[in-house]
Tab-separated table of C-alpha atoms and ligand atoms in Angstrom:
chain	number	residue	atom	x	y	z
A	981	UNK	CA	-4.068	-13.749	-28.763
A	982	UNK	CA	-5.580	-10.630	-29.589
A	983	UNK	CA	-3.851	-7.079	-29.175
A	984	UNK	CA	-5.522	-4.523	-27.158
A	985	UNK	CA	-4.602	-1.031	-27.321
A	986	UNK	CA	-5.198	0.976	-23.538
A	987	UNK	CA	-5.310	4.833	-23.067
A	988	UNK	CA	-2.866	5.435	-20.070
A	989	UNK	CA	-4.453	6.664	-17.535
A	990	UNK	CA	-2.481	7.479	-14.557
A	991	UNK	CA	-2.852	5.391	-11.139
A	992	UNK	CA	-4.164	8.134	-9.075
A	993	UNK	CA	-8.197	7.213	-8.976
A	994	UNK	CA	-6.470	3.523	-7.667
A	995	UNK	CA	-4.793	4.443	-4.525
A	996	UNK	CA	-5.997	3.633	-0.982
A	997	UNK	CA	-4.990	6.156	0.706
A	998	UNK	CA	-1.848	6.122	3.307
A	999	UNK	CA	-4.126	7.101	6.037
A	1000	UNK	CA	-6.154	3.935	5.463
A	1001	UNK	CA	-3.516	1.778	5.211
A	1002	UNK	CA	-2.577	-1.355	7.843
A	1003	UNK	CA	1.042	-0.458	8.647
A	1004	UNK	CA	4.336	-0.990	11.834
A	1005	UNK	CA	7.805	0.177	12.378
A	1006	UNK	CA	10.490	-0.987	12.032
A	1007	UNK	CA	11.115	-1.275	15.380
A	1008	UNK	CA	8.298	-2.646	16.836
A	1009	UNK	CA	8.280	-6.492	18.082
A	1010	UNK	CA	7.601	-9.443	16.034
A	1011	UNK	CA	4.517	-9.572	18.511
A	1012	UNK	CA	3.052	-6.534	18.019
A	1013	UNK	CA	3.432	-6.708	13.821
A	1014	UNK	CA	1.731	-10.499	14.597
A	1015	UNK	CA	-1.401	-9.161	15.912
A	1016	UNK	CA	-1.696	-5.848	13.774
A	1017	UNK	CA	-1.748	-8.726	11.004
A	1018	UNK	CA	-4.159	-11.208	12.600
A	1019	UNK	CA	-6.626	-7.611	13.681
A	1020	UNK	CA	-6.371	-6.465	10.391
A	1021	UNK	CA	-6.676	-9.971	8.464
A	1022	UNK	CA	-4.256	-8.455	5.866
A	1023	UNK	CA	-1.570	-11.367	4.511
A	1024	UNK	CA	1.541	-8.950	4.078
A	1025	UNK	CA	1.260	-4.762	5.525
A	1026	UNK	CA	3.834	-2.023	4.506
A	1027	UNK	CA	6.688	-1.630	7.323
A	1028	UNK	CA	6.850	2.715	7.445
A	1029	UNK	CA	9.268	4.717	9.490
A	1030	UNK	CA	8.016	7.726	11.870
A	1031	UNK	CA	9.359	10.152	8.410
A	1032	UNK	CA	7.046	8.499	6.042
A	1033	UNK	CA	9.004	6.294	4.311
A	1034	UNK	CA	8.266	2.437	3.345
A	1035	UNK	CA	11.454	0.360	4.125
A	1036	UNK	CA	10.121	-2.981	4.139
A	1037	UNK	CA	6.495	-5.609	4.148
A	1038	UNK	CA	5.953	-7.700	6.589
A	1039	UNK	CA	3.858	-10.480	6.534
A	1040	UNK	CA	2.379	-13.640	8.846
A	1041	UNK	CA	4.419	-15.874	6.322
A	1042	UNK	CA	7.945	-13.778	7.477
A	1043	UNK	CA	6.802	-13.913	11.045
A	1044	UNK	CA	5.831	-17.960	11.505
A	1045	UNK	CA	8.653	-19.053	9.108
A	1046	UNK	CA	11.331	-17.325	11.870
A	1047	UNK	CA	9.820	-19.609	14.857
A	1048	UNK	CA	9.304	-22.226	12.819
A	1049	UNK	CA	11.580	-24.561	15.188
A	1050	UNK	CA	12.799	-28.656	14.403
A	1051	UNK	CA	9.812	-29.956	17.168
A	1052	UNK	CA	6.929	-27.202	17.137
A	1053	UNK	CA	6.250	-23.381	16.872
A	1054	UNK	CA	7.910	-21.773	18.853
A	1055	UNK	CA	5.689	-18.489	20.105
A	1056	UNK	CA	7.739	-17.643	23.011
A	1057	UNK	CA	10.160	-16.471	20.354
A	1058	UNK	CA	8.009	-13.952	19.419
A	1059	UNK	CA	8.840	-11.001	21.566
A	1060	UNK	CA	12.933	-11.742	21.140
A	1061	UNK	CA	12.705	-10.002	17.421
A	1062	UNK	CA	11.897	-7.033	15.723
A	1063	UNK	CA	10.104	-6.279	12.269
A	1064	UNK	CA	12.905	-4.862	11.088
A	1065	UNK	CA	14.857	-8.269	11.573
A	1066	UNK	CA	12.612	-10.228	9.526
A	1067	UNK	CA	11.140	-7.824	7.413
A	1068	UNK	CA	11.623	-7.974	3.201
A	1069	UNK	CA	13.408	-5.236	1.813
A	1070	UNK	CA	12.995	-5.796	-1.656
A	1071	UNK	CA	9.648	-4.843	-2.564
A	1072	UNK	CA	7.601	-3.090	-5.619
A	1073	UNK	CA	7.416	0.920	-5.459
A	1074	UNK	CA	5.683	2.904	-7.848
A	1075	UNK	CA	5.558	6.508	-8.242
A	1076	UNK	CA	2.249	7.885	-8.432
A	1077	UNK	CA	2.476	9.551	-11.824
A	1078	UNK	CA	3.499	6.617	-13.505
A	1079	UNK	CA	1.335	5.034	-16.349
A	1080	UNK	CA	-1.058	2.222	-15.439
A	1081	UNK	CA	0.600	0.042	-17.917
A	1082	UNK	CA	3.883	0.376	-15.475
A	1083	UNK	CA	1.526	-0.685	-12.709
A	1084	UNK	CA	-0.239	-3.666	-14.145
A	1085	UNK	CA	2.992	-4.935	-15.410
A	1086	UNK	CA	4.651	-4.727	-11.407
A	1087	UNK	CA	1.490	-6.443	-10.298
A	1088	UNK	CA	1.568	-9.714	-11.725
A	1089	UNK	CA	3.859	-10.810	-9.498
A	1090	UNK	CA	3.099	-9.004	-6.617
A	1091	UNK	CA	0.013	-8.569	-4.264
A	1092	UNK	CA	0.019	-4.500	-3.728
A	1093	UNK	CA	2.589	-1.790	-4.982
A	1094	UNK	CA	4.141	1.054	-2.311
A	1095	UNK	CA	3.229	3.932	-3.925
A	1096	UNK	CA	5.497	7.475	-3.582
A	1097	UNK	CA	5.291	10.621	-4.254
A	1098	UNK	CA	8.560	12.349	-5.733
A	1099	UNK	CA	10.531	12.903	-2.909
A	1100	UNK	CA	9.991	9.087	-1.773
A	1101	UNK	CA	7.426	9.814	0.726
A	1102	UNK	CA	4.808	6.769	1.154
A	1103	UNK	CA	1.271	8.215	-0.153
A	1104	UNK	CA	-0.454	5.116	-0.324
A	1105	UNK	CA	-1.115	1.384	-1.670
A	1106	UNK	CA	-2.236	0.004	-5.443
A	1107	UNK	CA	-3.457	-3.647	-5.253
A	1108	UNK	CA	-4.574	-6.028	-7.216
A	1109	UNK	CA	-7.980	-5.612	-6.538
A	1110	UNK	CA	-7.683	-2.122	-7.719
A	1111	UNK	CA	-5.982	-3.256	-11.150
A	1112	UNK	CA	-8.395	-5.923	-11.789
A	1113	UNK	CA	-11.650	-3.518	-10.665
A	1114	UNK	CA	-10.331	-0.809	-13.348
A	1115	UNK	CA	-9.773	-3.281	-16.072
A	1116	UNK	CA	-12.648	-5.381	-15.724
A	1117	UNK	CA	-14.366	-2.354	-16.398
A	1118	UNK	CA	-13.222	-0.945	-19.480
A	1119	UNK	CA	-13.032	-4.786	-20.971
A	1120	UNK	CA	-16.055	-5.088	-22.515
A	1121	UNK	CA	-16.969	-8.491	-24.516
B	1191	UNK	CA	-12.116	5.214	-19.730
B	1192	UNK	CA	-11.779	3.598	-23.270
B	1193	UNK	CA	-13.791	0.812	-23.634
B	1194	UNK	CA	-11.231	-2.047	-24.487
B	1195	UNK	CA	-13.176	-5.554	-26.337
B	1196	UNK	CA	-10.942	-9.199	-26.022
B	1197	UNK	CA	-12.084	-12.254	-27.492
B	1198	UNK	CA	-12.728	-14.087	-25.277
B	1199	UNK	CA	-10.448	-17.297	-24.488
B	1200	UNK	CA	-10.939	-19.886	-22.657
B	1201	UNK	CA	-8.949	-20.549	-19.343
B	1202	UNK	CA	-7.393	-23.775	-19.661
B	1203	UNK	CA	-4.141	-22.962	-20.551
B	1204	UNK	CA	-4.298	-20.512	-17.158
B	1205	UNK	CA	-4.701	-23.167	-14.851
B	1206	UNK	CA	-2.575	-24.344	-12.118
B	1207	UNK	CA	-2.657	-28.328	-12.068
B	1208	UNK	CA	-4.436	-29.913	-8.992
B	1209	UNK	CA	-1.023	-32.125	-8.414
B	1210	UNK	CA	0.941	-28.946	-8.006
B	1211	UNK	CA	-1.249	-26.925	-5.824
B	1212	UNK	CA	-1.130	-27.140	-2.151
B	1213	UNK	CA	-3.755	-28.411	-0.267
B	1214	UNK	CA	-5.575	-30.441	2.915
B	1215	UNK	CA	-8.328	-32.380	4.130
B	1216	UNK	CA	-11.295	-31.214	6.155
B	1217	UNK	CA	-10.224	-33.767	9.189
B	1218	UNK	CA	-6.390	-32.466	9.554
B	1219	UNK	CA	-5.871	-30.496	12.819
B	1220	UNK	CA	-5.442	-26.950	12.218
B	1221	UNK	CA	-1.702	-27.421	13.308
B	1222	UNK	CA	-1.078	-29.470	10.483
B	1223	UNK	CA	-2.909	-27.120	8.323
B	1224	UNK	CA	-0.972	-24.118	9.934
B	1225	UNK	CA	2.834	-25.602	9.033
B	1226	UNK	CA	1.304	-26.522	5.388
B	1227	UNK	CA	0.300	-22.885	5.307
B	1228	UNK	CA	4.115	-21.738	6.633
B	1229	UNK	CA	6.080	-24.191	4.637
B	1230	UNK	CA	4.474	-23.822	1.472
B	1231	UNK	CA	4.475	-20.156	1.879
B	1232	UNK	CA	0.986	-19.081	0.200
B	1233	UNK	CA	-1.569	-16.960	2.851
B	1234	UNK	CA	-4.244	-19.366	2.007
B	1235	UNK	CA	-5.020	-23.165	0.141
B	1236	UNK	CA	-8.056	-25.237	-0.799
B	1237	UNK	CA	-9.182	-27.426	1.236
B	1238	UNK	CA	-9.981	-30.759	-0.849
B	1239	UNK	CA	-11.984	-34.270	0.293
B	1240	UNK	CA	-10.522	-37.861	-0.104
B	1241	UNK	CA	-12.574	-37.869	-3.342
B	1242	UNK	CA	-11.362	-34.775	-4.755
B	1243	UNK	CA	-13.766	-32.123	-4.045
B	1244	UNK	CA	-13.145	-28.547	-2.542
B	1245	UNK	CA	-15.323	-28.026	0.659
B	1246	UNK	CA	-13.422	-25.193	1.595
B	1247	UNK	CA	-10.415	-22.204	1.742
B	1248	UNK	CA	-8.009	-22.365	4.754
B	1249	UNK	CA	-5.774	-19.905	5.433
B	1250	UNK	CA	-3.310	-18.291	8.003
B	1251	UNK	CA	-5.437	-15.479	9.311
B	1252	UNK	CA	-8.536	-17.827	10.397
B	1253	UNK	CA	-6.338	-20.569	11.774
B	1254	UNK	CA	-4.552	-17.901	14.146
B	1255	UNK	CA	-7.807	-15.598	14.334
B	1256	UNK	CA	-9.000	-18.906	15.862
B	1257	UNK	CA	-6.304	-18.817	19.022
B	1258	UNK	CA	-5.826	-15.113	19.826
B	1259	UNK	CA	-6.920	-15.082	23.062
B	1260	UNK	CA	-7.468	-11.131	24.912
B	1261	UNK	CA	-3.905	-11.764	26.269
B	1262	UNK	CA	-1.741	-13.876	24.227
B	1263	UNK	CA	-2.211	-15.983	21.033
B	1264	UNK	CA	-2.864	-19.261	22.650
B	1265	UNK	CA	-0.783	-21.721	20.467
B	1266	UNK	CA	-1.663	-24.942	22.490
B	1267	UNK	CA	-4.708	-24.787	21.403
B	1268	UNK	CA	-3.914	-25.554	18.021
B	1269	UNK	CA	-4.234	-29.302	18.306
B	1270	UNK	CA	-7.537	-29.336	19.781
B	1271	UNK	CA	-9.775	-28.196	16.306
B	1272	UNK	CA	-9.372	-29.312	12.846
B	1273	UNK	CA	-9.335	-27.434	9.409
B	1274	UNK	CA	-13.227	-28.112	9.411
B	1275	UNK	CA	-14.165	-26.003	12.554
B	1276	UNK	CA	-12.452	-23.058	10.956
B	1277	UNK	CA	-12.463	-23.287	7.278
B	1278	UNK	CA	-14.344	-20.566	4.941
B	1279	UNK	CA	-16.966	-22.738	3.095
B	1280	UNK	CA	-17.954	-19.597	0.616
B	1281	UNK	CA	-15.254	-19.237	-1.997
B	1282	UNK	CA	-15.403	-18.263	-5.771
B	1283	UNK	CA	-15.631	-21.657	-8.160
B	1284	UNK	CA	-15.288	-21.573	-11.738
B	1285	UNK	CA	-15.896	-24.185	-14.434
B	1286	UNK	CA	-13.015	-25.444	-16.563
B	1287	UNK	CA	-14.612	-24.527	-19.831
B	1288	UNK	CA	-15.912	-21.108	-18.616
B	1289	UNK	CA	-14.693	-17.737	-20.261
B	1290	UNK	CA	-11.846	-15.908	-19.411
B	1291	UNK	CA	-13.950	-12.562	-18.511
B	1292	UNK	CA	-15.722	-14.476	-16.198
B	1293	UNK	CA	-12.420	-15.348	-14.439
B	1294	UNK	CA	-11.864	-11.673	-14.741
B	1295	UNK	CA	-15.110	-10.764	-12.931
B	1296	UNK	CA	-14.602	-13.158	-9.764
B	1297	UNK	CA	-10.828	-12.542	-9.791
B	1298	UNK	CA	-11.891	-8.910	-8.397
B	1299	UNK	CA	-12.222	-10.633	-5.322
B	1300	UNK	CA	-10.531	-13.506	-4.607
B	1301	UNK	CA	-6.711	-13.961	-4.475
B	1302	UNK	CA	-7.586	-17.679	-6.634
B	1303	UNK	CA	-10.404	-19.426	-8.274
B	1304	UNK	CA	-11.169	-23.190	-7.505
B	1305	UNK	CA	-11.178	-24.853	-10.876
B	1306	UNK	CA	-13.717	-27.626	-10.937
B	1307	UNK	CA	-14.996	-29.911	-14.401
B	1308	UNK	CA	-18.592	-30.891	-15.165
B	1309	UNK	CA	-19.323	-33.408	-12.424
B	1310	UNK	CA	-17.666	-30.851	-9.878
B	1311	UNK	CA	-14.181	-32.248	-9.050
B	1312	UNK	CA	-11.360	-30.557	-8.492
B	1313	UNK	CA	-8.981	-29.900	-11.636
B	1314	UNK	CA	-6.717	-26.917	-10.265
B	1315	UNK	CA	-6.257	-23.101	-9.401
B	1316	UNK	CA	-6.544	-20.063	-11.526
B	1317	UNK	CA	-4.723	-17.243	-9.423
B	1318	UNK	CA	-4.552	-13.579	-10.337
B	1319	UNK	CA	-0.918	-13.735	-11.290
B	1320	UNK	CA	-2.224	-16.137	-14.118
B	1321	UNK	CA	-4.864	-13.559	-15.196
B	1322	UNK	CA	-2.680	-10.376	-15.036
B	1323	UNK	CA	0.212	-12.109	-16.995
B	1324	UNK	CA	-2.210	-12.803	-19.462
B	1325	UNK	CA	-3.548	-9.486	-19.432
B	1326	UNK	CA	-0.459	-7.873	-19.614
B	1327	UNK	CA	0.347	-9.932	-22.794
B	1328	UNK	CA	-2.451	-8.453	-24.535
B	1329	UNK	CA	-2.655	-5.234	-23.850
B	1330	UNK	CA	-0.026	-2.825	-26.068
B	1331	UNK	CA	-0.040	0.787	-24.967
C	2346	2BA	N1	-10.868	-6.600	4.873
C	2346	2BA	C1	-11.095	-6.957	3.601
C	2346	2BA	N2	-12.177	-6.507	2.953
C	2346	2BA	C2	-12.418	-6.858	1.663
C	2346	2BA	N3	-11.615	-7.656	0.929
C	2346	2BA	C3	-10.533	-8.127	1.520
C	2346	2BA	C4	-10.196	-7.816	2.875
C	2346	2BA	N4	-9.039	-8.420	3.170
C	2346	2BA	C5	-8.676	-9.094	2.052
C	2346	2BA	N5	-9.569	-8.932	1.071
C	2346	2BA	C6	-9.546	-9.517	-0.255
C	2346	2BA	O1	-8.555	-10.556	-0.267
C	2346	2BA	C7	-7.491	-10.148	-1.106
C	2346	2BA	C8	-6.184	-10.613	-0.543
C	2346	2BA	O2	-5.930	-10.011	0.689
C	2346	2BA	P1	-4.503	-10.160	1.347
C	2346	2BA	O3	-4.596	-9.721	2.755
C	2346	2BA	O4	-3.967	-11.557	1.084
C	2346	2BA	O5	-3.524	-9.179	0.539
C	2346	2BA	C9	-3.705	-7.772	0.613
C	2346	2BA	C10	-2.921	-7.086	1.738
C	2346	2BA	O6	-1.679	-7.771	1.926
C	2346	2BA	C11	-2.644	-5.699	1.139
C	2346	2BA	N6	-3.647	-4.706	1.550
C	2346	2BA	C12	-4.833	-4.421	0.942
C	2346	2BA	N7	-5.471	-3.409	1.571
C	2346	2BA	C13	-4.655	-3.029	2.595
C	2346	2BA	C14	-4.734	-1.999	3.640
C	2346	2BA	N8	-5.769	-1.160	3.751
C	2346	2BA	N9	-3.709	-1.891	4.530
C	2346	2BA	C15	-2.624	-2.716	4.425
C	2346	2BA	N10	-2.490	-3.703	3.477
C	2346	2BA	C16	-3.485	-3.854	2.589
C	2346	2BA	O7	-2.751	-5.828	-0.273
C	2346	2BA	C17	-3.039	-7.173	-0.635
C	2346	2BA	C18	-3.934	-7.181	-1.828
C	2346	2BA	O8	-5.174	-6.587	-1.546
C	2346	2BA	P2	-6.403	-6.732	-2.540
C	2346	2BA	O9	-7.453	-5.781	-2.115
C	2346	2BA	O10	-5.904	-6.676	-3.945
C	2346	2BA	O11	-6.917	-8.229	-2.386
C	2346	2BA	C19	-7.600	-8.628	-1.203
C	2346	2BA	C20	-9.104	-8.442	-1.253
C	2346	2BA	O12	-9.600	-8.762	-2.537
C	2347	2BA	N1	6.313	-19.623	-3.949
C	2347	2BA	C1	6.057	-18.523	-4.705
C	2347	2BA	N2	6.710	-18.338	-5.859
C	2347	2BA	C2	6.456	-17.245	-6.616
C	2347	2BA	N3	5.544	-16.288	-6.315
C	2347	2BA	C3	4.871	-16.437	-5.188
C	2347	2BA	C4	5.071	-17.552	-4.325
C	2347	2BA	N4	4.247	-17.420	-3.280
C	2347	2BA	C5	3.555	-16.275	-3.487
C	2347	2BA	N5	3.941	-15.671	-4.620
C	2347	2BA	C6	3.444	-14.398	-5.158
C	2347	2BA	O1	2.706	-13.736	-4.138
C	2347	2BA	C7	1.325	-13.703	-4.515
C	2347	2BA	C8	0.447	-13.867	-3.317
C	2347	2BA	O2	0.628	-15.124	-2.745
C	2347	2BA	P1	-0.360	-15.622	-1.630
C	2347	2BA	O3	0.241	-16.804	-0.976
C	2347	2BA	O4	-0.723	-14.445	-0.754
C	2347	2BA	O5	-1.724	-16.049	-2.383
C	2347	2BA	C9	-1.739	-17.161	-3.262
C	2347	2BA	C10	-2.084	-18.488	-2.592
C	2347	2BA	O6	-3.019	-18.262	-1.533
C	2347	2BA	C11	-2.787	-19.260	-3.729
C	2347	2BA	N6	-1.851	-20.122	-4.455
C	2347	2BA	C12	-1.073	-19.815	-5.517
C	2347	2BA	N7	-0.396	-20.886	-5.963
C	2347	2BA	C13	-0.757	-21.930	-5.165
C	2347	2BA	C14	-0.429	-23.348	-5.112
C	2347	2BA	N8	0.433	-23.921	-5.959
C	2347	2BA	N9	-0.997	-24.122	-4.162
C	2347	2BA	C15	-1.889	-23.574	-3.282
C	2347	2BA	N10	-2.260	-22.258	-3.282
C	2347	2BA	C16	-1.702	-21.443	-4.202
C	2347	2BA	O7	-3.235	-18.289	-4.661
C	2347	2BA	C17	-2.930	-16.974	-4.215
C	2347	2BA	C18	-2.595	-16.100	-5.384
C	2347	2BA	O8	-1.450	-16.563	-6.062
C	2347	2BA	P2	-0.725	-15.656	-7.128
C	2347	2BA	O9	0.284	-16.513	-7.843
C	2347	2BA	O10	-1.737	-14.927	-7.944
C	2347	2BA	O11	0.018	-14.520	-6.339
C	2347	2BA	C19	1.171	-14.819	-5.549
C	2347	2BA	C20	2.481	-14.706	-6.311
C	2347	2BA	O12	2.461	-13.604	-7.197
């Protein structure tokens, strides 16, 4: 294994931008969250509340597993729940001056990070993509 | 951006085992595929032949891309196409004995790598949770 020493550069240049970013409420059916996921062709999406705030993901895994019945899938379920009922709470933030180091460390085991500003506002998503795009190019052979 | 340099390993001791990843065949219906794809949890596997080859990636978004109809998402349907019809037959390969930065490159892209040996069969997965761990190993601030 060879050490490699990184300058930390901050995670700003990563972020997609809120605005650009797949997202429901809380409160909207398991239905609607179903189809904003299928639409958008995004696995998991960040649940976001009408102040700004992420307070959950959702994802087509979350969704299917809950009308999962004994016999068959059971769609008709679908409109009897709400994101918020099946949504995961515990989820990656990062703040977005925090090292990349901090970043790359969160991401191994998970998909995208919730990035906030410092008053725990949701200003956007860091993903893997973005990680692996920035390190692939400063690795050189 | 510093430029960072990493000898370059090989990815064997990255890969995810064949026997331990999840997978199906090209003939299974696409409901079989579908609770596969909700029991096991992952957003998408490889599809693999009787003889051990991987023809193709299935996942949850193009099995229920498949059945949203413009009303509802038309869950009978299900039974009436197989993994085949709606599989993604371009995916990223990547030989056994090939370098790590190479893994790096097509990792950019793709949630996993099919792992194949010389003659082309399947050996396992190399996901990006493999490559950031190892990244993350490496690289000292
Ligand atoms: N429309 C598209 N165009 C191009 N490439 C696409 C794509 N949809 C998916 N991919 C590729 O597949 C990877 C996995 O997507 P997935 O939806 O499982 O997982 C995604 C999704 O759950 C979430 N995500 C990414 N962008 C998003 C957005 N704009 N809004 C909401 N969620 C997003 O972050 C996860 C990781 O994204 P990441 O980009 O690292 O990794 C993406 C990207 O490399
Ligand atoms: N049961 C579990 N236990 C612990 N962590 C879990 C998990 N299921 C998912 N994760 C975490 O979520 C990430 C995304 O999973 P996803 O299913 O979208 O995307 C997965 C899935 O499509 C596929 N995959 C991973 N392991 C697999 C396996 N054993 N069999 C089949 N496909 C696999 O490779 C993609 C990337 O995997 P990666 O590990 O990099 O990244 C995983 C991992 O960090």
């Amino acid at each position: 294994m060879q050490s490699l020493t990184l300058q930390d550069e901050d995670i700003a240049r990563l972020i997609i931008d809120a605005d650009d970013v797949a997202c429901v409420h809380p409160q909207h059916s398991a239905e609607h969250a179903l189809l904003v996921l299928i639409k958008s062709g995004y696995s998991a999406i960040p649940v976001v509340t009408t102040d700004g705030r992420v307070v959950g993901i959702i994802s087509k895994t979350l969704i299917l597993d809950r009308i999962l019945g004994l016999e068959r899938i059971e769609f008709e379920a679908l409109s009897t729940f709400t994101v918020q009922d099946v949504m995961r709470t515990e989820f990656h933030r990062i703040g977005r001056s925090e090292p990349f180091l901090r970043a790359l460390q969160l991401s191994i085991d998970a998909p995208f990070l919730c990035v906030e500003d410092e008053s725990g506002k949701f200003v956007g998503l860091l993903t893997r993509h973005g990680i692996l795009a920035y390190l692939n190019g400063v690795i050189r052979k």
